[in-house]
Coordinates of C-alpha atoms and ligand atoms in Angstrom, one line a residue:
M22 CA 0.0 0.0 0.0
K23 CA 1.4 3.4 -1.0
K24 CA 1.9 5.6 2.1
G25 CA 0.0 8.9 2.0
L26 CA 1.7 12.3 2.0
L27 CA 2.0 14.3 5.2
I28 CA 1.2 17.9 4.4
V29 CA 1.8 20.4 7.3
V30 CA 0.4 23.9 6.9
S31 CA 1.0 26.8 9.2
G32 CA 0.2 30.4 9.1
P33 CA -0.9 33.1 11.6
S34 CA -4.4 33.1 13.0
G35 CA -6.5 35.1 10.5
C36 CA -4.2 34.6 7.5
G37 CA -7.0 32.7 5.7
K38 CA -5.6 29.2 6.1
G39 CA -9.0 27.6 6.8
T40 CA -10.5 29.1 3.6
V41 CA -7.6 28.2 1.4
L42 CA -7.4 24.6 2.7
G43 CA -11.2 24.2 2.6
A44 CA -11.0 25.0 -1.2
V45 CA -8.3 22.4 -1.9
K46 CA -9.1 19.6 0.6
D47 CA -11.7 17.7 -1.5
K48 CA -10.3 18.5 -4.9
L49 CA -6.9 17.1 -3.9
E50 CA -8.1 14.2 -1.7
L51 CA -6.6 15.4 1.6
C52 CA -8.0 14.3 4.9
Y53 CA -7.7 16.6 7.9
S54 CA -6.1 15.3 11.1
V55 CA -8.4 16.7 13.9
S56 CA -6.2 18.0 16.7
A57 CA -6.9 18.0 20.4
T58 CA -7.0 21.4 22.2
T59 CA -7.8 22.8 25.6
R60 CA -9.0 26.2 24.2
D61 CA -12.7 27.1 24.4
I62 CA -14.9 26.1 21.5
R63 CA -15.8 29.1 19.3
D64 CA -19.2 29.9 17.8
G65 CA -19.7 27.9 14.6
E66 CA -17.2 25.2 15.6
T67 CA -18.1 21.5 16.3
D68 CA -16.4 19.1 18.7
G69 CA -14.8 16.3 16.8
V70 CA -14.8 18.3 13.5
N71 CA -12.7 21.4 14.2
Y72 CA -10.9 20.0 17.2
H73 CA -11.4 17.4 19.9
Y74 CA -12.0 19.9 22.8
M75 CA -10.9 18.7 26.2
K76 CA -9.8 19.7 29.7
K77 CA -6.2 20.2 30.6
E78 CA -6.1 17.0 32.7
Q79 CA -7.4 14.9 29.8
F80 CA -4.8 16.4 27.4
E81 CA -2.0 15.7 29.9
Q82 CA -3.3 12.1 30.2
L83 CA -3.0 11.6 26.4
I84 CA 0.6 13.0 26.6
A85 CA 1.4 10.5 29.4
E86 CA 0.0 7.6 27.3
G87 CA 2.1 8.6 24.3
K88 CA -1.0 9.2 22.2
I89 CA 0.1 12.7 21.1
L90 CA 2.6 12.9 18.2
E91 CA 3.5 16.6 18.9
Y92 CA 2.0 19.3 21.0
T93 CA 2.6 22.9 22.0
T94 CA 1.1 25.6 24.1
Y95 CA -0.3 28.5 22.1
C96 CA -1.8 31.6 23.7
G97 CA -2.1 29.7 27.0
N98 CA -3.8 26.5 25.6
Y99 CA -2.5 23.1 24.7
Y100 CA -2.8 22.1 21.0
G101 CA -1.7 18.6 19.8
T102 CA -1.8 16.1 17.0
L103 CA -3.1 12.7 17.8
R104 CA -0.7 10.0 16.6
E105 CA -3.5 7.7 15.6
E106 CA -5.1 10.3 13.3
V107 CA -1.9 10.6 11.3
E108 CA -0.4 7.1 11.3
S109 CA -3.4 5.0 10.5
R110 CA -4.5 7.2 7.7
R111 CA -1.1 7.5 6.1
N112 CA -0.6 3.8 6.3
A113 CA -4.0 3.3 4.6
G114 CA -2.6 5.5 1.7
Q115 CA -4.5 8.7 2.6
N116 CA -2.9 12.1 2.2
V117 CA -3.0 13.7 5.7
L118 CA -3.2 17.4 6.3
L119 CA -2.1 19.0 9.6
E120 CA -2.9 22.6 10.2
I121 CA -0.6 23.4 13.1
E122 CA 1.6 26.2 14.4
V123 CA 5.3 26.7 13.8
I124 CA 6.8 24.8 16.8
G125 CA 4.6 21.8 16.1
A126 CA 5.6 21.9 12.4
S127 CA 9.3 21.8 13.1
N128 CA 8.7 18.9 15.6
V129 CA 6.8 17.1 12.9
K130 CA 9.6 17.6 10.4
R131 CA 12.1 16.2 12.9
L132 CA 9.9 13.2 13.6
C133 CA 8.7 12.6 10.0
P134 CA 11.4 14.0 7.7
D135 CA 9.2 13.2 4.6
A136 CA 6.6 15.7 5.7
V137 CA 6.0 18.7 3.4
L138 CA 5.9 22.0 5.2
I139 CA 3.8 24.9 3.7
F140 CA 3.6 28.3 5.3
I141 CA 0.6 30.6 4.4
A142 CA 1.4 34.3 5.1
P143 CA -0.9 37.3 5.1
P144 CA 0.0 40.0 2.6
S145 CA 0.9 42.4 5.6
I146 CA 0.5 42.7 9.3
S147 CA -2.0 45.5 8.9
E148 CA -4.2 43.3 6.6
L149 CA -3.9 40.5 9.2
E150 CA -5.2 42.9 11.9
R151 CA -8.1 44.0 9.7
R152 CA -9.1 40.3 9.1
L153 CA -8.9 39.4 12.8
R154 CA -11.1 42.4 13.7
K155 CA -13.6 41.5 10.9
R156 CA -13.9 38.0 12.3
G157 CA -15.2 39.5 15.5
T158 CA -14.6 36.3 17.6
E159 CA -11.7 37.7 19.7
T160 CA -11.3 40.4 22.3
E161 CA -8.9 43.3 21.8
D162 CA -6.4 41.7 24.1
V163 CA -6.5 38.4 22.2
I164 CA -6.1 40.3 18.9
A165 CA -3.0 42.1 20.2
E166 CA -1.5 38.8 21.4
R167 CA -2.3 37.1 18.1
I168 CA -0.6 40.0 16.1
S169 CA 2.6 39.7 18.1
Q170 CA 2.5 35.9 17.8
A171 CA 2.0 36.3 14.0
E172 CA 5.1 38.4 13.7
R173 CA 7.1 35.7 15.5
E174 CA 5.6 33.0 13.3
I175 CA 6.3 34.8 10.0
H176 CA 10.1 34.8 10.9
C177 CA 9.9 31.0 11.0
A178 CA 8.6 30.8 7.4
K179 CA 12.2 30.5 6.2
D180 CA 12.3 26.9 7.6
Y181 CA 9.3 25.8 5.5
D182 CA 9.5 24.0 2.1
Y183 CA 7.0 26.5 0.5
I184 CA 5.6 30.0 1.4
I185 CA 2.3 31.1 -0.1
V186 CA 1.2 34.7 0.4
N187 CA -2.6 34.8 0.7
A188 CA -3.3 38.2 -1.0
A189 CA -6.0 36.8 -3.2
L190 CA -7.9 33.6 -2.4
E191 CA -8.0 32.2 -5.9
K192 CA -4.2 32.6 -6.4
A193 CA -3.4 31.1 -3.0
V194 CA -5.6 28.1 -3.9
Q195 CA -3.9 27.7 -7.2
D196 CA -0.4 27.9 -5.6
I197 CA -1.1 25.3 -2.9
S198 CA -2.8 23.0 -5.4
A199 CA 0.4 23.2 -7.5
V200 CA 2.6 22.3 -4.6
I201 CA 0.5 19.3 -3.5
I202 CA 0.2 18.0 -7.1
A203 CA 4.0 18.4 -7.5
E204 CA 4.6 16.5 -4.2
K205 CA 2.4 13.7 -5.3
I206 CA 4.7 13.1 -8.3
S207 CA 8.0 14.2 -6.7
A208 CA 11.2 12.4 -7.5
K209 CA 11.5 12.1 -3.7
N210 CA 8.9 9.3 -4.0
K211 CA 10.7 7.8 -7.0
E212 CA 11.2 4.3 -5.6
Q213 CA 7.5 4.0 -4.8
I214 CA 6.5 5.4 -8.2
I215 CA 8.9 3.1 -10.1
S216 CA 7.8 0.0 -8.3
E217 CA 4.2 0.8 -9.0
V218 CA 5.0 1.1 -12.7
L219 CA 7.0 -2.1 -12.8
N220 CA 4.6 -4.1 -10.5
P221 CA 1.2 -2.6 -11.0
Ligands
5GP21 P1 -6.9 28.4 16.7 O1 -7.1 28.7 18.2 O2 -6.9 29.7 15.9 O3 -7.8 27.4 16.2 O4 -5.4 27.8 16.5 C1 -4.3 28.5 17.1 C2 -3.0 27.9 16.5 O5 -2.9 26.5 16.9 C3 -3.1 27.8 15.0 O6 -1.8 28.3 14.5 C4 -3.2 26.4 14.7 O7 -2.6 26.0 13.4 C5 -2.5 25.7 15.8 N1 -2.8 24.3 16.0 C6 -4.0 23.7 15.8 N2 -3.9 22.4 16.1 C7 -2.6 22.2 16.5 C8 -1.8 21.0 16.8 O8 -2.4 19.9 16.9 N3 -0.5 21.2 17.1 C9 0.1 22.4 17.1 N4 1.4 22.4 17.4 N5 -0.6 23.5 16.7 C10 -1.9 23.4 16.4

């Protein structure tokens, strides 16, 4: 069975990652790994779909049991990738998409060197601030914290395999589609591709 790709996407809160990924997910046959988090559920989100929401104690129990592949704290809450979500799907040949922050992404790259890292950047910090305010889900304090976090994250984009600037949705969707299609036929996977040609 051909192992699925592991695509890791990061970008500051409000950069439009969700919208870009929503547009490519079905078209490119990607399945989301649903993370665990201790942050509060937002309006419009569903438990088990956006995240597995849980108490701090439950999250720490999963860490102790080795069920979390990587985790970090972000704006005072735990966020983590469940090992099972990634490994079972990749082994079943599915392409798995992780939408995680920069520390988690560099940990994934260390643990899974074949992961493909894509950073989605806003066109500017002022545009990011405008988008966060428009979303209207966060308080002023949280917005300020997310902006300074965004600046720190954008510096890390240099460690990613690809950087996509989301100035216009359609172009960002085109760019990310191009990256994923190229990775599917990349020479990095040549042994797998060659053996499929020789032994269909
Ligand atoms: P939000 O609260 O806006 O949903 O997410 C905050 C940040 O946590 C985002 O940058 C998001 O990509 C990141 N994040 C979500 N799930 C995970 C995870 O499982 N691991 C890590 N390291 N970061 C995550």
